[in-house]
Amino acid sequence: MEFDKEKFIRGLLDAPAEVPFLEPAEHSEYLQKEVFDKLNADEAIDLMALDWNAFELRHVTPEDYARKYDRIHEGWLMGINHFLRITPAVSVKEKGFF
């Protein structure tokens, strides 16, 4: 079992495009009127009366949340790389890609 560089490159080229994990934050007029304006006016909000289908996750996602998610992802990668660097090499008798 040997590493086939051409097959590896074809696999990289055939890989699907990256899909963003999070949709960008978006303003919701429904939430503004039914929730935030009432909160600013110190009115009570009946959660049972809200139309939960009138808004989506992108309407309640903070604007900088995607950056915070990326930082967490980067932190995990840095941690994995750190442990890979300090892990001693192991000799194996079988051939393999990794």
Short mmCIF file of N, CA, C and O in Angstrom, two decimals:
data_model
loop_
_atom_site.label_atom_id
_atom_site.label_comp_id
_atom_site.label_asym_id
_atom_site.label_seq_id
_atom_site.Cartn_x
_atom_site.Cartn_y
_atom_site.Cartn_z
N MET A 1 0.85 -1.17 0.00
CA MET A 1 0.00 0.00 0.00
C MET A 1 0.90 1.23 0.00
O MET A 1 1.48 1.57 1.02
N GLU A 2 1.03 1.87 -1.14
CA GLU A 2 1.89 3.03 -1.26
C GLU A 2 1.05 4.28 -1.48
O GLU A 2 -0.07 4.21 -1.98
N PHE A 3 1.62 5.39 -1.10
CA PHE A 3 0.94 6.68 -1.27
C PHE A 3 0.92 7.04 -2.74
O PHE A 3 1.96 7.09 -3.40
N ASP A 4 -0.28 7.27 -3.27
CA ASP A 4 -0.45 7.67 -4.67
C ASP A 4 -0.72 9.17 -4.71
O ASP A 4 -1.81 9.62 -4.39
N LYS A 5 0.30 9.92 -5.09
CA LYS A 5 0.21 11.38 -5.08
C LYS A 5 -0.90 11.88 -6.01
O LYS A 5 -1.67 12.77 -5.65
N GLU A 6 -1.00 11.30 -7.20
CA GLU A 6 -2.02 11.73 -8.17
C GLU A 6 -3.43 11.49 -7.64
O GLU A 6 -4.32 12.33 -7.77
N LYS A 7 -3.65 10.34 -7.03
CA LYS A 7 -4.97 10.02 -6.47
C LYS A 7 -5.29 10.97 -5.32
O LYS A 7 -6.42 11.43 -5.18
N PHE A 8 -4.29 11.28 -4.51
CA PHE A 8 -4.48 12.21 -3.41
C PHE A 8 -4.88 13.60 -3.92
O PHE A 8 -5.82 14.21 -3.42
N ILE A 9 -4.19 14.08 -4.95
CA ILE A 9 -4.49 15.40 -5.53
C ILE A 9 -5.87 15.40 -6.15
O ILE A 9 -6.65 16.36 -5.99
N ARG A 10 -6.24 14.31 -6.87
CA ARG A 10 -7.59 14.23 -7.45
C ARG A 10 -8.65 14.27 -6.35
O ARG A 10 -9.69 14.90 -6.50
N GLY A 11 -8.39 13.59 -5.24
CA GLY A 11 -9.33 13.62 -4.12
C GLY A 11 -9.50 15.02 -3.55
O GLY A 11 -10.61 15.43 -3.21
N LEU A 12 -8.40 15.76 -3.46
CA LEU A 12 -8.49 17.14 -2.98
C LEU A 12 -9.28 18.02 -3.95
O LEU A 12 -10.09 18.85 -3.54
N LEU A 13 -9.05 17.83 -5.24
CA LEU A 13 -9.75 18.64 -6.24
C LEU A 13 -11.23 18.29 -6.32
O LEU A 13 -12.06 19.14 -6.64
N ASP A 14 -11.57 17.04 -6.05
CA ASP A 14 -12.97 16.60 -6.12
C ASP A 14 -13.75 16.87 -4.83
O ASP A 14 -14.97 16.67 -4.79
N ALA A 15 -13.06 17.34 -3.81
CA ALA A 15 -13.73 17.59 -2.53
C ALA A 15 -14.77 18.70 -2.70
O ALA A 15 -14.55 19.66 -3.45
N PRO A 16 -15.91 18.59 -2.04
CA PRO A 16 -16.94 19.63 -2.16
C PRO A 16 -16.47 20.94 -1.55
O PRO A 16 -15.59 20.97 -0.69
N ALA A 17 -17.08 22.01 -1.99
CA ALA A 17 -16.75 23.34 -1.47
C ALA A 17 -17.13 23.42 0.01
O ALA A 17 -18.08 22.77 0.46
N GLU A 18 -16.39 24.21 0.73
CA GLU A 18 -16.66 24.36 2.16
C GLU A 18 -17.97 25.12 2.36
O GLU A 18 -18.21 26.15 1.73
N VAL A 19 -18.81 24.60 3.22
CA VAL A 19 -20.09 25.23 3.55
C VAL A 19 -19.92 25.90 4.91
O VAL A 19 -19.47 25.27 5.85
N PRO A 20 -20.26 27.20 5.01
CA PRO A 20 -20.11 27.85 6.30
C PRO A 20 -20.96 27.19 7.37
O PRO A 20 -22.10 26.79 7.12
N PHE A 21 -20.40 27.04 8.56
CA PHE A 21 -21.12 26.41 9.67
C PHE A 21 -22.27 27.28 10.15
O PHE A 21 -23.33 26.79 10.48
N LEU A 22 -22.04 28.57 10.18
CA LEU A 22 -23.05 29.51 10.68
C LEU A 22 -23.48 30.47 9.59
O LEU A 22 -22.66 30.93 8.80
N GLU A 23 -24.76 30.78 9.59
CA GLU A 23 -25.24 31.82 8.69
C GLU A 23 -24.93 33.17 9.32
O GLU A 23 -24.89 33.29 10.54
N PRO A 24 -24.69 34.20 8.52
CA PRO A 24 -24.43 35.51 9.10
C PRO A 24 -25.66 36.01 9.88
O PRO A 24 -26.80 35.70 9.54
N ALA A 25 -25.39 36.77 10.93
CA ALA A 25 -26.48 37.32 11.75
C ALA A 25 -27.34 38.23 10.88
O ALA A 25 -26.86 38.90 9.98
N GLU A 26 -28.64 38.22 11.18
CA GLU A 26 -29.58 39.01 10.40
C GLU A 26 -30.64 39.59 11.34
O GLU A 26 -31.06 38.93 12.29
N HIS A 27 -31.06 40.82 11.07
CA HIS A 27 -32.08 41.47 11.90
C HIS A 27 -33.46 40.89 11.60
O HIS A 27 -33.79 40.59 10.46
N SER A 28 -34.28 40.74 12.64
CA SER A 28 -35.64 40.25 12.48
C SER A 28 -36.63 41.30 12.96
O SER A 28 -36.63 41.68 14.13
N GLU A 29 -37.45 41.77 12.06
CA GLU A 29 -38.48 42.76 12.42
C GLU A 29 -39.47 42.17 13.42
O GLU A 29 -39.95 42.84 14.32
N TYR A 30 -39.77 40.88 13.25
CA TYR A 30 -40.71 40.23 14.16
C TYR A 30 -40.18 40.24 15.59
O TYR A 30 -40.89 40.63 16.52
N LEU A 31 -38.93 39.84 15.77
CA LEU A 31 -38.35 39.86 17.11
C LEU A 31 -38.22 41.27 17.65
O LEU A 31 -38.43 41.51 18.85
N GLN A 32 -37.90 42.20 16.77
CA GLN A 32 -37.78 43.59 17.21
C GLN A 32 -39.10 44.08 17.79
O GLN A 32 -39.14 44.66 18.88
N LYS A 33 -40.18 43.81 17.06
CA LYS A 33 -41.50 44.30 17.48
C LYS A 33 -42.06 43.51 18.66
O LYS A 33 -42.56 44.09 19.62
N GLU A 34 -41.97 42.19 18.61
CA GLU A 34 -42.63 41.36 19.61
C GLU A 34 -41.80 41.12 20.88
O GLU A 34 -42.37 40.76 21.91
N VAL A 35 -40.49 41.30 20.80
CA VAL A 35 -39.66 41.01 21.97
C VAL A 35 -38.88 42.24 22.43
O VAL A 35 -39.08 42.73 23.54
N PHE A 36 -38.00 42.74 21.58
CA PHE A 36 -37.07 43.78 22.03
C PHE A 36 -37.75 45.11 22.34
O PHE A 36 -37.40 45.77 23.33
N ASP A 37 -38.72 45.51 21.53
CA ASP A 37 -39.44 46.76 21.83
C ASP A 37 -40.21 46.63 23.14
O ASP A 37 -40.27 47.58 23.93
N LYS A 38 -40.79 45.46 23.38
CA LYS A 38 -41.52 45.25 24.63
C LYS A 38 -40.57 45.22 25.82
O LYS A 38 -40.90 45.74 26.90
N LEU A 39 -39.40 44.62 25.66
CA LEU A 39 -38.42 44.62 26.74
C LEU A 39 -37.96 46.04 27.07
O LEU A 39 -37.81 46.40 28.24
N ASN A 40 -37.73 46.84 26.02
CA ASN A 40 -37.32 48.23 26.24
C ASN A 40 -38.39 49.05 26.93
O ASN A 40 -38.09 49.98 27.66
N ALA A 41 -39.66 48.68 26.72
CA ALA A 41 -40.78 49.39 27.35
C ALA A 41 -41.17 48.76 28.68
O ALA A 41 -42.18 49.13 29.27
N ASP A 42 -40.38 47.80 29.18
CA ASP A 42 -40.65 47.10 30.43
C ASP A 42 -42.01 46.42 30.44
O ASP A 42 -42.67 46.32 31.47
N GLU A 43 -42.43 45.91 29.28
CA GLU A 43 -43.68 45.15 29.17
C GLU A 43 -43.39 43.67 29.34
O GLU A 43 -42.29 43.20 29.09
N ALA A 44 -44.42 42.93 29.75
CA ALA A 44 -44.28 41.48 29.88
C ALA A 44 -44.36 40.83 28.50
O ALA A 44 -45.05 41.32 27.60
N ILE A 45 -43.64 39.74 28.34
CA ILE A 45 -43.66 39.00 27.08
C ILE A 45 -44.22 37.61 27.35
O ILE A 45 -43.73 36.89 28.22
N ASP A 46 -45.27 37.26 26.62
CA ASP A 46 -45.86 35.93 26.75
C ASP A 46 -45.14 35.00 25.76
O ASP A 46 -45.36 35.06 24.55
N LEU A 47 -44.26 34.16 26.28
CA LEU A 47 -43.48 33.27 25.42
C LEU A 47 -44.36 32.27 24.67
O LEU A 47 -44.01 31.82 23.59
N MET A 48 -45.50 31.92 25.26
CA MET A 48 -46.42 30.99 24.59
C MET A 48 -47.09 31.63 23.38
O MET A 48 -47.52 30.94 22.46
N ALA A 49 -47.18 32.96 23.36
CA ALA A 49 -47.84 33.66 22.26
C ALA A 49 -46.90 33.95 21.10
O ALA A 49 -47.36 34.32 20.01
N LEU A 50 -45.60 33.77 21.30
CA LEU A 50 -44.65 34.03 20.22
C LEU A 50 -44.79 32.99 19.12
O LEU A 50 -45.02 31.81 19.37
N ASP A 51 -44.64 33.45 17.89
CA ASP A 51 -44.62 32.54 16.74
C ASP A 51 -43.18 32.10 16.55
O ASP A 51 -42.37 32.81 15.95
N TRP A 52 -42.83 30.93 17.04
CA TRP A 52 -41.46 30.45 17.01
C TRP A 52 -41.01 30.10 15.60
O TRP A 52 -39.81 29.94 15.36
N ASN A 53 -41.92 30.01 14.67
CA ASN A 53 -41.57 29.77 13.27
C ASN A 53 -41.34 31.06 12.49
O ASN A 53 -40.98 31.02 11.32
N ALA A 54 -41.52 32.20 13.15
CA ALA A 54 -41.36 33.49 12.48
C ALA A 54 -39.91 33.96 12.42
O ALA A 54 -39.62 34.95 11.77
N PHE A 55 -39.03 33.25 13.09
CA PHE A 55 -37.61 33.63 13.04
C PHE A 55 -36.75 32.38 13.06
O PHE A 55 -37.21 31.29 13.36
N GLU A 56 -35.49 32.57 12.68
CA GLU A 56 -34.55 31.45 12.59
C GLU A 56 -33.31 31.74 13.44
O GLU A 56 -33.19 32.81 14.02
N LEU A 57 -32.41 30.78 13.47
CA LEU A 57 -31.21 30.91 14.29
C LEU A 57 -30.40 32.14 13.91
O LEU A 57 -29.84 32.81 14.77
N ARG A 58 -30.33 32.47 12.63
CA ARG A 58 -29.56 33.64 12.21
C ARG A 58 -30.12 34.94 12.77
O ARG A 58 -29.43 35.94 12.84
N HIS A 59 -31.39 34.94 13.18
CA HIS A 59 -32.01 36.14 13.75
C HIS A 59 -31.67 36.33 15.23
O HIS A 59 -31.87 37.41 15.77
N VAL A 60 -31.18 35.29 15.87
CA VAL A 60 -30.84 35.39 17.30
C VAL A 60 -29.35 35.15 17.55
O VAL A 60 -28.92 35.07 18.69
N THR A 61 -28.57 35.05 16.48
CA THR A 61 -27.14 34.84 16.60
C THR A 61 -26.44 36.19 16.76
O THR A 61 -26.67 37.09 15.95
N PRO A 62 -25.60 36.36 17.77
CA PRO A 62 -24.85 37.62 17.90
C PRO A 62 -23.95 37.83 16.68
O PRO A 62 -23.47 36.88 16.07
N GLU A 63 -23.72 39.08 16.33
CA GLU A 63 -22.95 39.40 15.13
C GLU A 63 -21.54 38.84 15.16
O GLU A 63 -21.00 38.45 14.15
N ASP A 64 -20.90 38.82 16.32
CA ASP A 64 -19.50 38.37 16.39
C ASP A 64 -19.38 36.89 16.75
O ASP A 64 -18.29 36.41 17.02
N TYR A 65 -20.48 36.16 16.73
CA TYR A 65 -20.45 34.75 17.14
C TYR A 65 -19.60 33.90 16.21
O TYR A 65 -18.90 33.00 16.67
N ALA A 66 -19.64 34.17 14.92
CA ALA A 66 -18.86 33.37 13.97
C ALA A 66 -17.37 33.50 14.29
O ALA A 66 -16.63 32.52 14.22
N ARG A 67 -16.92 34.68 14.65
CA ARG A 67 -15.49 34.87 14.99
C ARG A 67 -15.15 34.11 16.27
O ARG A 67 -14.09 33.51 16.38
N LYS A 68 -16.06 34.13 17.24
CA LYS A 68 -15.81 33.39 18.48
C LYS A 68 -15.72 31.90 18.19
O LYS A 68 -14.89 31.19 18.74
N TYR A 69 -16.57 31.40 17.32
CA TYR A 69 -16.53 29.99 16.93
C TYR A 69 -15.20 29.66 16.26
O TYR A 69 -14.59 28.63 16.55
N ASP A 70 -14.74 30.53 15.36
CA ASP A 70 -13.45 30.31 14.70
C ASP A 70 -12.31 30.28 15.71
O ASP A 70 -11.38 29.48 15.57
N ARG A 71 -12.36 31.14 16.72
CA ARG A 71 -11.30 31.16 17.72
C ARG A 71 -11.27 29.86 18.52
O ARG A 71 -10.20 29.35 18.85
N ILE A 72 -12.44 29.31 18.83
CA ILE A 72 -12.50 28.04 19.55
C ILE A 72 -11.90 26.93 18.68
O ILE A 72 -11.12 26.11 19.13
N HIS A 73 -12.27 26.93 17.41
CA HIS A 73 -11.76 25.95 16.46
C HIS A 73 -10.23 26.06 16.37
O HIS A 73 -9.52 25.05 16.39
N GLU A 74 -9.72 27.28 16.26
CA GLU A 74 -8.27 27.49 16.20
C GLU A 74 -7.60 26.99 17.48
O GLU A 74 -6.51 26.42 17.44
N GLY A 75 -8.24 27.21 18.62
CA GLY A 75 -7.69 26.76 19.89
C GLY A 75 -7.57 25.25 19.96
O GLY A 75 -6.56 24.71 20.44
N TRP A 76 -8.58 24.55 19.48
CA TRP A 76 -8.53 23.09 19.45
C TRP A 76 -7.39 22.63 18.55
O TRP A 76 -6.65 21.71 18.89
N LEU A 77 -7.27 23.25 17.39
CA LEU A 77 -6.20 22.85 16.47
C LEU A 77 -4.83 23.11 17.08
O LEU A 77 -3.91 22.29 16.94
N MET A 78 -4.66 24.23 17.75
CA MET A 78 -3.38 24.51 18.40
C MET A 78 -3.08 23.47 19.47
O MET A 78 -1.94 23.02 19.63
N GLY A 79 -4.10 23.07 20.23
CA GLY A 79 -3.91 22.05 21.26
C GLY A 79 -3.53 20.71 20.68
O GLY A 79 -2.63 20.02 21.19
N ILE A 80 -4.20 20.31 19.59
CA ILE A 80 -3.87 19.04 18.94
C ILE A 80 -2.45 19.08 18.40
O ILE A 80 -1.67 18.13 18.58
N ASN A 81 -2.07 20.19 17.75
CA ASN A 81 -0.71 20.32 17.22
C ASN A 81 0.32 20.26 18.34
O ASN A 81 1.39 19.65 18.18
N HIS A 82 0.01 20.86 19.48
CA HIS A 82 0.94 20.82 20.61
C HIS A 82 1.19 19.38 21.05
O HIS A 82 2.34 18.97 21.24
N PHE A 83 0.13 18.60 21.19
CA PHE A 83 0.29 17.22 21.63
C PHE A 83 0.94 16.34 20.57
O PHE A 83 1.67 15.41 20.89
N LEU A 84 0.71 16.66 19.30
CA LEU A 84 1.39 15.91 18.24
C LEU A 84 2.89 16.17 18.27
O LEU A 84 3.69 15.27 18.03
N ARG A 85 3.28 17.40 18.57
CA ARG A 85 4.71 17.74 18.62
C ARG A 85 5.42 17.03 19.77
O ARG A 85 6.59 16.68 19.65
N ILE A 86 4.75 16.85 20.90
CA ILE A 86 5.42 16.26 22.06
C ILE A 86 5.24 14.74 22.14
O ILE A 86 5.80 14.10 23.01
N THR A 87 4.47 14.16 21.21
CA THR A 87 4.26 12.71 21.20
C THR A 87 5.45 12.04 20.52
O THR A 87 5.82 12.41 19.41
N PRO A 88 6.06 11.08 21.19
CA PRO A 88 7.21 10.42 20.57
C PRO A 88 6.80 9.57 19.37
O PRO A 88 5.68 9.07 19.29
N ALA A 89 7.72 9.41 18.43
CA ALA A 89 7.47 8.59 17.24
C ALA A 89 7.42 7.12 17.63
O ALA A 89 8.09 6.68 18.55
N VAL A 90 6.60 6.36 16.92
CA VAL A 90 6.46 4.93 17.17
C VAL A 90 6.80 4.21 15.87
O VAL A 90 6.26 4.55 14.82
N SER A 91 7.66 3.24 15.94
CA SER A 91 7.97 2.49 14.73
C SER A 91 6.97 1.36 14.59
O SER A 91 6.62 0.69 15.56
N VAL A 92 6.47 1.17 13.39
CA VAL A 92 5.53 0.09 13.12
C VAL A 92 6.08 -0.78 12.00
O VAL A 92 6.87 -0.34 11.17
N LYS A 93 5.65 -2.01 11.96
CA LYS A 93 6.14 -2.95 10.96
C LYS A 93 5.29 -2.93 9.69
O LYS A 93 5.71 -3.43 8.66
N GLU A 94 4.07 -2.35 9.76
CA GLU A 94 3.19 -2.32 8.61
C GLU A 94 3.31 -0.97 7.91
O GLU A 94 3.46 0.06 8.55
N LYS A 95 3.20 -0.98 6.59
CA LYS A 95 3.20 0.25 5.83
C LYS A 95 1.80 0.85 5.88
O LYS A 95 0.80 0.15 5.86
N GLY A 96 1.72 2.17 5.92
CA GLY A 96 0.44 2.84 5.92
C GLY A 96 0.63 4.30 5.56
O GLY A 96 1.75 4.82 5.55
N PHE A 97 -0.45 4.96 5.30
CA PHE A 97 -0.36 6.37 4.92
C PHE A 97 0.08 7.22 6.11
O PHE A 97 0.91 8.09 6.00
N PHE A 98 -0.48 6.96 7.29
CA PHE A 98 -0.12 7.74 8.46
C PHE A 98 0.68 6.87 9.42
O PHE A 98 0.42 5.81 9.73
#
